[in-house]
PDB file of C-alpha atoms in Angstrom:
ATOM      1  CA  UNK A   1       0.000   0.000   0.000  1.00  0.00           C
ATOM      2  CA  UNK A   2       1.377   3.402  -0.961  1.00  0.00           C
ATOM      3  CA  UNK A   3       0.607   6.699   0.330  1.00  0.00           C
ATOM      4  CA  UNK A   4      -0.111   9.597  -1.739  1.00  0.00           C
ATOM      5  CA  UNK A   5       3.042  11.935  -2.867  1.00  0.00           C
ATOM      6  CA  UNK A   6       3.048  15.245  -1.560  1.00  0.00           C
ATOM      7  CA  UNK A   7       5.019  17.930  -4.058  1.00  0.00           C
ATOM      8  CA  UNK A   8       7.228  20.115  -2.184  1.00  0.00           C
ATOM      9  CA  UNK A   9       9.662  23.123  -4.000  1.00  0.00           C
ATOM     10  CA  UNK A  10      13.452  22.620  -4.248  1.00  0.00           C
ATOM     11  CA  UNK A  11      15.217  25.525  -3.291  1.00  0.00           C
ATOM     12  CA  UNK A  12      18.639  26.122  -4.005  1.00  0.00           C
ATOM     13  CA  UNK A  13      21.137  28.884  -2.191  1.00  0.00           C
ATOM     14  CA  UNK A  14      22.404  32.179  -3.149  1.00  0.00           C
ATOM     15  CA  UNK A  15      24.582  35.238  -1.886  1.00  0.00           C
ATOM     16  CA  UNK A  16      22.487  36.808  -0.001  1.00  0.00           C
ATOM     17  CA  UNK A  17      23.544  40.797   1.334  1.00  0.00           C
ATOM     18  CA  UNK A  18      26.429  40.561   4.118  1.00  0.00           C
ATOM     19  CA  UNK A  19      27.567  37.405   2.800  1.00  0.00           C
ATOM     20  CA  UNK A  20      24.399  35.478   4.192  1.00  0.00           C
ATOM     21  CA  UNK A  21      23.075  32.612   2.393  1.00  0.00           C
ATOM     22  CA  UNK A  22      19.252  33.029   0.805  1.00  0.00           C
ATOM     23  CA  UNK A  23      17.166  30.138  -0.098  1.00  0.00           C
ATOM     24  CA  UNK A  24      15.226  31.015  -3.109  1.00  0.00           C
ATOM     25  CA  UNK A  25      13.339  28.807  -5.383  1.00  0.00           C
ATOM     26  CA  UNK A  26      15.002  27.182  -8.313  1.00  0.00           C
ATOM     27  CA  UNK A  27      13.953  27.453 -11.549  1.00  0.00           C
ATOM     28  CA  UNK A  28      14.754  26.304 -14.861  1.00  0.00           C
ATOM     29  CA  UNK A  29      13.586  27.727 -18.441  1.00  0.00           C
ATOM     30  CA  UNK A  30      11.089  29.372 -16.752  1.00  0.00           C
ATOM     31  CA  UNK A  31       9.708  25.855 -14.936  1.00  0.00           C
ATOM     32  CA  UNK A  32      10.262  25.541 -10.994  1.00  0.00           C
ATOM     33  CA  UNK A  33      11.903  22.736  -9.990  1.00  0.00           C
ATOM     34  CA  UNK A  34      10.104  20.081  -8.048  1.00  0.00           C
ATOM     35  CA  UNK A  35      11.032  16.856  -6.226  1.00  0.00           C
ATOM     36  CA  UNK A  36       8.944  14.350  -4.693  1.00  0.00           C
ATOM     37  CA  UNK A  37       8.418  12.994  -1.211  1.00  0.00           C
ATOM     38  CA  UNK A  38       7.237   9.835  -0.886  1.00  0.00           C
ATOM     39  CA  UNK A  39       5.433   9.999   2.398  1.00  0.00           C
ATOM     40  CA  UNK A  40       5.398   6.287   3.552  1.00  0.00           C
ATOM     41  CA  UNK A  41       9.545   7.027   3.917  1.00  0.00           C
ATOM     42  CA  UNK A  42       8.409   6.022   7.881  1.00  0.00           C
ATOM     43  CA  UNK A  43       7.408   2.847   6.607  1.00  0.00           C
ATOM     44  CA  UNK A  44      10.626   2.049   5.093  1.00  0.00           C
ATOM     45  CA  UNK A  45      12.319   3.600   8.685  1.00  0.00           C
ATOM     46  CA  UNK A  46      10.203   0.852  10.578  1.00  0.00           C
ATOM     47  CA  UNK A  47      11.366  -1.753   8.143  1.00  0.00           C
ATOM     48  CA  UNK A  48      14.812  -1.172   8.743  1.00  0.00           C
ATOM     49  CA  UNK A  49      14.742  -0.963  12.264  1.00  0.00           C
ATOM     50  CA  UNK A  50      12.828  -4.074  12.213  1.00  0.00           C
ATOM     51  CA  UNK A  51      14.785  -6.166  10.244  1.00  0.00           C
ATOM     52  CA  UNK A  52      18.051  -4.448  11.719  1.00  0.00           C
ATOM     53  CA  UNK A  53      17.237  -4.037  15.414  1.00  0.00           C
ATOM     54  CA  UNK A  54      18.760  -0.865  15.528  1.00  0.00           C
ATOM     55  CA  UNK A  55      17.319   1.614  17.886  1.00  0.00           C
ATOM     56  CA  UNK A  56      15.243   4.400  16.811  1.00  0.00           C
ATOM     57  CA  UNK A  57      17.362   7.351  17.812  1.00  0.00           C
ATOM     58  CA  UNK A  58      20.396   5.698  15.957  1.00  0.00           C
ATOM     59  CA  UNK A  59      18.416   5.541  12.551  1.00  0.00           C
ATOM     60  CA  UNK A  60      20.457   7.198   9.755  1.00  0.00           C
ATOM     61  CA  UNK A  61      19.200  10.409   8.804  1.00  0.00           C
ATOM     62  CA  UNK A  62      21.150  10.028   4.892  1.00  0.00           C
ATOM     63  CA  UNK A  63      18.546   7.252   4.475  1.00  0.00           C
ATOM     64  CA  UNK A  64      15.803   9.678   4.472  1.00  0.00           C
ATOM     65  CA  UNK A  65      13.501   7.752   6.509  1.00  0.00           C
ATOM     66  CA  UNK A  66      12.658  11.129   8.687  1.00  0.00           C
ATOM     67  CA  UNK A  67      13.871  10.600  12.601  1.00  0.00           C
ATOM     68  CA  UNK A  68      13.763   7.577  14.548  1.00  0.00           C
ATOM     69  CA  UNK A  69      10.849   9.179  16.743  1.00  0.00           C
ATOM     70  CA  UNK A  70       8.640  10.010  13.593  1.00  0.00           C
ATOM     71  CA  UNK A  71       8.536   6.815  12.859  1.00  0.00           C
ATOM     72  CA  UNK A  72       7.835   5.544  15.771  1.00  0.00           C
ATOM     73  CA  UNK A  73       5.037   7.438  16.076  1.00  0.00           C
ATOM     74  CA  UNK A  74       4.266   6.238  13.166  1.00  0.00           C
ATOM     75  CA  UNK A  75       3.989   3.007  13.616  1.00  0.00           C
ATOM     76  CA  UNK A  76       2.047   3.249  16.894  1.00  0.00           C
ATOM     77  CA  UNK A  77      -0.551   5.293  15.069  1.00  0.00           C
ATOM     78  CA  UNK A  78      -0.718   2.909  12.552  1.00  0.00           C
ATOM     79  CA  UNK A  79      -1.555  -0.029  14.902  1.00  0.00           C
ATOM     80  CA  UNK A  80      -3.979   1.823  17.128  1.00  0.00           C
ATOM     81  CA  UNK A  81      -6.128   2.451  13.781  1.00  0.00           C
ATOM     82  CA  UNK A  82      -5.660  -1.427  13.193  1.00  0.00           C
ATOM     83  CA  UNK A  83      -3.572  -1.078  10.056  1.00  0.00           C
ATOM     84  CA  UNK A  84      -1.645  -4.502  10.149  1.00  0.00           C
ATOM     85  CA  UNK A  85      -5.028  -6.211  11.283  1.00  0.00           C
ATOM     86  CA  UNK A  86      -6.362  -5.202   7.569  1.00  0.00           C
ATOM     87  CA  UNK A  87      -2.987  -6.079   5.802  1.00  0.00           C
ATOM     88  CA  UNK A  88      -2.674  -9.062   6.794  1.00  0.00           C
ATOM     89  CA  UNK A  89      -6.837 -10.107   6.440  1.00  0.00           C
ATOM     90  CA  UNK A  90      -6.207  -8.696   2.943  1.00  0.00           C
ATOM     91  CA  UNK A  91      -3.281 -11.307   2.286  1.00  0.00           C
ATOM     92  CA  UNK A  92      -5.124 -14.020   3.582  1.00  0.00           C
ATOM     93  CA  UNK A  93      -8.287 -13.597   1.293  1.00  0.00           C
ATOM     94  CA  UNK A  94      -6.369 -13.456  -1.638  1.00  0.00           C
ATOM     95  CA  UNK A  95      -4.566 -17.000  -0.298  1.00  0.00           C
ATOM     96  CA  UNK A  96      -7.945 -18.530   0.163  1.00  0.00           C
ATOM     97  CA  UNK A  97      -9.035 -16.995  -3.061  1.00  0.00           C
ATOM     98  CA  UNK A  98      -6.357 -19.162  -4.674  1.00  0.00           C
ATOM     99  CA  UNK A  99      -7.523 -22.072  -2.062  1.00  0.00           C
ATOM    100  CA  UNK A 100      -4.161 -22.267  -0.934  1.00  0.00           C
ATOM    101  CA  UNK A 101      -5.480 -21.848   2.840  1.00  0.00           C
ATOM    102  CA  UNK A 102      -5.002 -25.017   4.749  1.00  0.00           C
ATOM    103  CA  UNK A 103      -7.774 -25.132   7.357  1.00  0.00           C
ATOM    104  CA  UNK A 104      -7.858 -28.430   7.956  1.00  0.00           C
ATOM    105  CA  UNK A 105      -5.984 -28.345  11.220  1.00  0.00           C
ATOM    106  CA  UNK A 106      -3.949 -25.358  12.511  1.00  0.00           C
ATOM    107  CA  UNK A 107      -0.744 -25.730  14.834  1.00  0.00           C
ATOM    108  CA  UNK A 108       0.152 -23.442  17.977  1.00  0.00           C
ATOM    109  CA  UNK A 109       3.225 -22.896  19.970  1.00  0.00           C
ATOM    110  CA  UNK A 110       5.423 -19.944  21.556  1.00  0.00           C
ATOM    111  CA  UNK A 111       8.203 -18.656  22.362  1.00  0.00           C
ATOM    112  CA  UNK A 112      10.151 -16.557  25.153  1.00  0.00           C
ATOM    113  CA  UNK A 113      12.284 -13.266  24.731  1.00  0.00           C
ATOM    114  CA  UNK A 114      13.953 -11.668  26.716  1.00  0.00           C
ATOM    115  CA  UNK A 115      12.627  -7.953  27.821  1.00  0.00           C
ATOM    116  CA  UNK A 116      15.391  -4.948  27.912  1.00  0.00           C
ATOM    117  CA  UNK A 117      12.952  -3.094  29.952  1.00  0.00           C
ATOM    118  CA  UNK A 118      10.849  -4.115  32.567  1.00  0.00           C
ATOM    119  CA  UNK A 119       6.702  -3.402  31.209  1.00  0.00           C
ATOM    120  CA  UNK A 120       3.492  -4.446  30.396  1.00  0.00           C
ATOM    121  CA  UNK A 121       3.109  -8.172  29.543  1.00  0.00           C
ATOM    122  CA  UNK A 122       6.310  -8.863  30.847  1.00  0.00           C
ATOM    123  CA  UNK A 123       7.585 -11.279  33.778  1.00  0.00           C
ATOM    124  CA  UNK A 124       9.907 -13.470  35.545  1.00  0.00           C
ATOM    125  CA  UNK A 125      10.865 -16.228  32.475  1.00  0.00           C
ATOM    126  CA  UNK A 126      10.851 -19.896  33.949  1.00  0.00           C
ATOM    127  CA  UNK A 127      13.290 -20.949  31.440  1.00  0.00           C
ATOM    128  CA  UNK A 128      15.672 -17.561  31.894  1.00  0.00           C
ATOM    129  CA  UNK A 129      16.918 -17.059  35.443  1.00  0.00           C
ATOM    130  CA  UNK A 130      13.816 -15.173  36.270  1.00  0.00           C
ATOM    131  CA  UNK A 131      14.766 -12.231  34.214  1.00  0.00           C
ATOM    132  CA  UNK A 132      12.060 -10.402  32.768  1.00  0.00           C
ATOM    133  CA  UNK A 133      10.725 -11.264  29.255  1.00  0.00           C
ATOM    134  CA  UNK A 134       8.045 -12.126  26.888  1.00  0.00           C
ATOM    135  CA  UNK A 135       6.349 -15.119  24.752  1.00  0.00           C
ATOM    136  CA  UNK A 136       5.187 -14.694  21.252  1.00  0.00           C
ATOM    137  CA  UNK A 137       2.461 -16.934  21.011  1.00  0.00           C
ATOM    138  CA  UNK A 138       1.629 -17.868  16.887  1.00  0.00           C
ATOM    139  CA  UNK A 139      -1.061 -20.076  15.357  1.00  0.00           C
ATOM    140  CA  UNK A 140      -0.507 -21.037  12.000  1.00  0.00           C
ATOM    141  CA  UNK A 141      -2.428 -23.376   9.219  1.00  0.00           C
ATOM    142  CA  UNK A 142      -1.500 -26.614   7.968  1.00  0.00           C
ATOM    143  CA  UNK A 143       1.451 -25.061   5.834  1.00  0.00           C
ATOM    144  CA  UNK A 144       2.900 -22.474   8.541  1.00  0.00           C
ATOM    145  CA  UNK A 145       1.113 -19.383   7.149  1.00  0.00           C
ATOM    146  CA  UNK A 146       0.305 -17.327  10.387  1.00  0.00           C
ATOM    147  CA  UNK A 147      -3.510 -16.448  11.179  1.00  0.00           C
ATOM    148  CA  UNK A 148      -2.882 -15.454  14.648  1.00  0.00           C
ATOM    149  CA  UNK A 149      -0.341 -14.016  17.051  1.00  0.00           C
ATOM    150  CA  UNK A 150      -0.183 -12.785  20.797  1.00  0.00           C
ATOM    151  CA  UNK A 151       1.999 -11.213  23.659  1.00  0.00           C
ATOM    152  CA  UNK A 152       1.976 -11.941  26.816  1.00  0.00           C
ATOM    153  CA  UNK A 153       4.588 -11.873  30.043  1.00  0.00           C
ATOM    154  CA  UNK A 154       7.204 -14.590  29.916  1.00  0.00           C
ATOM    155  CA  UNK A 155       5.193 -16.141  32.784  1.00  0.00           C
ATOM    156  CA  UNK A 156       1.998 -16.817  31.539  1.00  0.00           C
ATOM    157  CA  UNK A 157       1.186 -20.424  31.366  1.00  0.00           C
ATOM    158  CA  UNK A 158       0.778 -21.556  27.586  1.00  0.00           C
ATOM    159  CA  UNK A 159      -2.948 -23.113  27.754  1.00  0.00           C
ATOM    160  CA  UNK A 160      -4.075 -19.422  28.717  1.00  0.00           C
ATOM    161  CA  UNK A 161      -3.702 -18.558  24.564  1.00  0.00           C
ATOM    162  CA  UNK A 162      -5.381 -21.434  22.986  1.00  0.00           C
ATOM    163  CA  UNK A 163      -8.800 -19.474  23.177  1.00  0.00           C
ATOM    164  CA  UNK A 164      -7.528 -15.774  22.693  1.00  0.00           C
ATOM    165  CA  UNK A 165      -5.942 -17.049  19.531  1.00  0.00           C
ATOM    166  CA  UNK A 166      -8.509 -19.064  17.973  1.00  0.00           C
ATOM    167  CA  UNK A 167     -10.855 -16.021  18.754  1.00  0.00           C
ATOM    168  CA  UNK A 168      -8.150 -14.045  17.069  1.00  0.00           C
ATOM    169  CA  UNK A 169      -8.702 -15.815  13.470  1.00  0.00           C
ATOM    170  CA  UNK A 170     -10.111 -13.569  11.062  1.00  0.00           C
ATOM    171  CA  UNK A 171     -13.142 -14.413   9.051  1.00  0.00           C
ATOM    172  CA  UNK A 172     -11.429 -14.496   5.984  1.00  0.00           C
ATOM    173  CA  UNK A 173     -13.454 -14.433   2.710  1.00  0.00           C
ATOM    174  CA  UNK A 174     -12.180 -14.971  -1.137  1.00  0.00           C
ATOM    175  CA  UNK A 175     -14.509 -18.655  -1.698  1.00  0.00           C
ATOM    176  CA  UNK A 176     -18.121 -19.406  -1.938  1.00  0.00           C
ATOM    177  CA  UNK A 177     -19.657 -20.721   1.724  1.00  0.00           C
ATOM    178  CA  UNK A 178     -19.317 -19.782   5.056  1.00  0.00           C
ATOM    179  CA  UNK A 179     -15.311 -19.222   6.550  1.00  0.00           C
ATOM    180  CA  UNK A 180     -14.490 -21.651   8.977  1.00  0.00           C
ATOM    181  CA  UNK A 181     -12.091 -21.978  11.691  1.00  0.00           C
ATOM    182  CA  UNK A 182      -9.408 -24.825  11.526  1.00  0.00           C
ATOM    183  CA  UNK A 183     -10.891 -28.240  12.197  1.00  0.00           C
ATOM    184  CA  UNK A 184      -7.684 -29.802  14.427  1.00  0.00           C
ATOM    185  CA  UNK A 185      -5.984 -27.190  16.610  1.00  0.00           C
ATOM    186  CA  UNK A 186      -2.412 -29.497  17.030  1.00  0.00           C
ATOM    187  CA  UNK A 187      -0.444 -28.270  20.299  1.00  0.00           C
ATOM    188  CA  UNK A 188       2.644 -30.099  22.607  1.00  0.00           C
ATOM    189  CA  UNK A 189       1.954 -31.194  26.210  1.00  0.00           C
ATOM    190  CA  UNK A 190       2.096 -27.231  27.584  1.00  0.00           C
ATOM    191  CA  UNK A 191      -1.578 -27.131  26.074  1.00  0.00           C
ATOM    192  CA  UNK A 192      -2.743 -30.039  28.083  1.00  0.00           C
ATOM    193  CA  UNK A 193      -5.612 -29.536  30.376  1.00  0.00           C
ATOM    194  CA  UNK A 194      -8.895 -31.157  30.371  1.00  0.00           C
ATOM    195  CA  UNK A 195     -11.078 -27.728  31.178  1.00  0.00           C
ATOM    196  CA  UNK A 196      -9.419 -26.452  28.113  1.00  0.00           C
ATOM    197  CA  UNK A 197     -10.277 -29.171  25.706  1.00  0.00           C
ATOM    198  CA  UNK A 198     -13.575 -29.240  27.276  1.00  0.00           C
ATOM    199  CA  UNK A 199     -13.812 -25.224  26.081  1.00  0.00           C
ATOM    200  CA  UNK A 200     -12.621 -26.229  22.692  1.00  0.00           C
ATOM    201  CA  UNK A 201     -15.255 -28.949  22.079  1.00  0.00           C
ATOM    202  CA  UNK A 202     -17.912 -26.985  23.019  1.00  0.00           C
ATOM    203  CA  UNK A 203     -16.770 -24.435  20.023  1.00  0.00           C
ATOM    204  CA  UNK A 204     -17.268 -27.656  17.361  1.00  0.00           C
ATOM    205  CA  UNK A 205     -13.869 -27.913  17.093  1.00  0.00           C
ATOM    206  CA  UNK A 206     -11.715 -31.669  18.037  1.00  0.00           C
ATOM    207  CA  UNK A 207      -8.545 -30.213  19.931  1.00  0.00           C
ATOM    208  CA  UNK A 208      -5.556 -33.123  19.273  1.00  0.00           C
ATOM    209  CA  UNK A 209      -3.066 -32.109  22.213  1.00  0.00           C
ATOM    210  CA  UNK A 210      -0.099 -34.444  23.560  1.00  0.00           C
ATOM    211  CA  UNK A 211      -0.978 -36.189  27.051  1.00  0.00           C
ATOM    212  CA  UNK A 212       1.525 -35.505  29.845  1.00  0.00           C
ATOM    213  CA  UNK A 213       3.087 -37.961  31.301  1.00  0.00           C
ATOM    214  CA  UNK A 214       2.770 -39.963  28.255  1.00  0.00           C
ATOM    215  CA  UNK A 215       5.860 -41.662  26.572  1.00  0.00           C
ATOM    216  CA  UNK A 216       7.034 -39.299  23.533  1.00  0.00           C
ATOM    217  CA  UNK A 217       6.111 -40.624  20.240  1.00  0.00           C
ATOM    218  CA  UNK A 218       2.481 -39.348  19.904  1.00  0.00           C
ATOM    219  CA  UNK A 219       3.222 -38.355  16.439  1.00  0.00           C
ATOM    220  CA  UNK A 220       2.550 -35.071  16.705  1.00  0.00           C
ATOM    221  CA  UNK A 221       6.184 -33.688  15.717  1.00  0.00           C
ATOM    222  CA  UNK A 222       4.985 -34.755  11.767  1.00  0.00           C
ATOM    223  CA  UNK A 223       3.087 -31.534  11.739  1.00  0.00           C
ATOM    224  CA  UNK A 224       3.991 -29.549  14.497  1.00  0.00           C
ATOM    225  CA  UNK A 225       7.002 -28.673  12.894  1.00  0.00           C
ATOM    226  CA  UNK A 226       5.214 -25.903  10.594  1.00  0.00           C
ATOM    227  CA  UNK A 227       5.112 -23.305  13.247  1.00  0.00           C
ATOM    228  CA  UNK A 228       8.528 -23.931  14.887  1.00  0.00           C
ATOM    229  CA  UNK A 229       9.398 -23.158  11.365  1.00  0.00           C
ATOM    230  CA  UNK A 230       7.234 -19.709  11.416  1.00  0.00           C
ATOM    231  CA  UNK A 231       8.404 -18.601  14.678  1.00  0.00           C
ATOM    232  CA  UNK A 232      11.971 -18.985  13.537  1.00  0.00           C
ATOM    233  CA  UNK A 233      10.989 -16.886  10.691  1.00  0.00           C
ATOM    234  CA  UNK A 234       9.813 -14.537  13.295  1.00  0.00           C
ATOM    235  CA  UNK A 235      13.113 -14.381  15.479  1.00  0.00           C
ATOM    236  CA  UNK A 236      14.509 -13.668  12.039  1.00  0.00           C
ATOM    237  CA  UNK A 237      13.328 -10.127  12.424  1.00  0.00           C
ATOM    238  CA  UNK A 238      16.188  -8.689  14.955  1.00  0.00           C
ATOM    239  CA  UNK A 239      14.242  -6.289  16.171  1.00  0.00           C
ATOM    240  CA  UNK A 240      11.952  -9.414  17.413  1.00  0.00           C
ATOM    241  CA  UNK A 241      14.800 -11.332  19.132  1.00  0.00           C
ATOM    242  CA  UNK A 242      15.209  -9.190  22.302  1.00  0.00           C
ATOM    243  CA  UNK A 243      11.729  -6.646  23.426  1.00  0.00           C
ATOM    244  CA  UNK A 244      13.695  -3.403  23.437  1.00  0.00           C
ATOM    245  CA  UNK A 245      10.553  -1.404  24.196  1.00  0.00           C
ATOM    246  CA  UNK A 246       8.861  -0.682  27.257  1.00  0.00           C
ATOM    247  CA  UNK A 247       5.444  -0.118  25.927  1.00  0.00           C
ATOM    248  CA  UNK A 248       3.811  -3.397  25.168  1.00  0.00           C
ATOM    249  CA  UNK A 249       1.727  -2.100  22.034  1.00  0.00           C
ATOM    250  CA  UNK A 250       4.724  -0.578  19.888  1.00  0.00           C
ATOM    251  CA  UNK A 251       6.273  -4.467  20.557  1.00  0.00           C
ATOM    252  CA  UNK A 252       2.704  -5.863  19.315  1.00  0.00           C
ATOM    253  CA  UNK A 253       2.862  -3.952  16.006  1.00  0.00           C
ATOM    254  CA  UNK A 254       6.325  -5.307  15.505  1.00  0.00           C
ATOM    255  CA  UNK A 255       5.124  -8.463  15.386  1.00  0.00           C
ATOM    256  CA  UNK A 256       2.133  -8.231  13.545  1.00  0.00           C
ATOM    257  CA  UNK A 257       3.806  -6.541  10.929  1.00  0.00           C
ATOM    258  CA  UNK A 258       6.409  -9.461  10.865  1.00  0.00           C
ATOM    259  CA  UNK A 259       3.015 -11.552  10.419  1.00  0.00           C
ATOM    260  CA  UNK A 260       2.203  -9.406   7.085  1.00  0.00           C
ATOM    261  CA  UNK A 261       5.581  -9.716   5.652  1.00  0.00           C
ATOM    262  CA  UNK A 262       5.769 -13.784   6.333  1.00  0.00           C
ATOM    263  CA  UNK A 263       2.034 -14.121   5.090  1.00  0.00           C
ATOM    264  CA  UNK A 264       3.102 -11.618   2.278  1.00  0.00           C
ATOM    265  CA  UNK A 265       6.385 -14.086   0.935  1.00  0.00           C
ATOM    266  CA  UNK A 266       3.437 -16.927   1.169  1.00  0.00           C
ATOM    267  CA  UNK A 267       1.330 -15.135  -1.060  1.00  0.00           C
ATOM    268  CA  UNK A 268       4.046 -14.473  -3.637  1.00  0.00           C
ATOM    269  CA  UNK A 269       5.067 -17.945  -3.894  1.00  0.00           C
ATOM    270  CA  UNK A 270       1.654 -19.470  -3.997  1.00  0.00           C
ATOM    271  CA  UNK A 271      -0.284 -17.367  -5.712  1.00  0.00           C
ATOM    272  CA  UNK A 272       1.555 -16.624  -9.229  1.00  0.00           C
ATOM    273  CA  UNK A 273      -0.194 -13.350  -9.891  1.00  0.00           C
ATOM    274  CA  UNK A 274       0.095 -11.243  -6.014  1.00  0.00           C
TER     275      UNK A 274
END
């Protein structure tokens, strides 16, 4: 999506009295000179920190991205007004338009960063010392395209996402009949617990969760490995790898634009004409 271009004179010094320098406009053969701004430039600023990590007072100002905080405010303005929520049900109608949306069953999982700062949905992490962090929670199809994702503090028990995140799934449209959510939510042995599959089934949907205590082998690793795949692709982002920022929303629209972009790269390898 592109933003309109907003025209804007070039002006070009001259000797001005007292040896000052004047800014008048430039003009050639009579025509003034123009150049064009492309005003999402903060969208490409938010790219690079995203995919770089770097902070947002360190972003070069010869890219011509505008200043780290622009963009940041930006980007929180953008998610407030549920920008990325849009994107990314626009990319997956046009995958289901193709019918190259796996619904059949859908696989969940997460995964714990580490938090710079100390801030909303962030805790102790069980698996870190204690030190404060985060999970990124992700549901994805049959074929690791992502349809949901969450935040929460590094101590929040897994099972407490399986419902947010199914709830999450957009109706996506692009096919005669009714959308439907995923038939066979697949999840390890952090998602066991019998009040939650009794939640599930009562939503028409069969949960198929490993049993604890259970010898491994359920068979479950065959397709599970789909979103361990995605959330790699996530952590591929450097800006996802550690939660620099304190405020929990401006983390959030980091990842769901990270959603768009790996939903996007689906969409141009599936469907030919995206």
């Amino acid at each position: 999506m592109r933003l309109d271009a907003t025209e804007v004179q070039v002006r070009r010094p001259v000797a001005g009295r007292g040896g000052r320098r004047a800014f008048v406009s430039g003009k050639k053969k009579q025509n003034t000179m123009k150049a064009t701004v492309i005003a999402d430039s903060p969208l490409c600023g938010i790219l690079f920190v995203l995919h770089t990590g770097i902070q947002w007072e360190y972003l070069p100002q010869e890219l011509g991205f505008g200043s780290g905080m622009t963009c940041r405010r930006r980007l929180a303005a953008w998610n407030e007004a549920g920008v990325r929520d849009r994107l990314h049900t626009v990319l997956l109608t046009k995958l289901r338009s193709a019918k190259q949306l796996d619904r059949s069953r859908a696989v969940i999982d997460s995964s714990h960063v580490r938090a710079a700062r100390r801030g909303p949905k962030g805790g102790p992490s069980p698996v870190d010392r204690a030190r404060s962090g985060s999970k990124h929670h992700v549901l994805v199809d049959g074929q690791g395209i992502p349809l949901a994702v969450s935040l929460t503090g590094g101590n929040r028990n897994d099972i407490t996402q399986l419902l947010p995140l199914l709830a999450k799934i957009p109706s996506v449209a692009g096919l005669v009949g009714r959308p439907r959510r995923p038939d066979l939510p697949l999840a390890d042995r952090g998602y066991d617990h019998d009040k939650y599959r009794r939640l599930v089934w009562a939503q028409g949907i069969k949960p198929v969760i490993a049993r604890r205590g259970v010898p491994h082998g359920s068979g479950l690793g065959v397709h599970r490995w789909v979103v361990e795949r995605t959330i790699a692709w996530l952590h591929g982002f450097r800006r996802l790898r550690v939660r620099w920022e304190r405020r929990d929303d401006i983390h959030e629209a980091f990842l769901g634009l990270a959603t768009c972009l790996i939903t996007h790269r689906h969409a141009q390898r599936l469907c030919q004409e995206l």
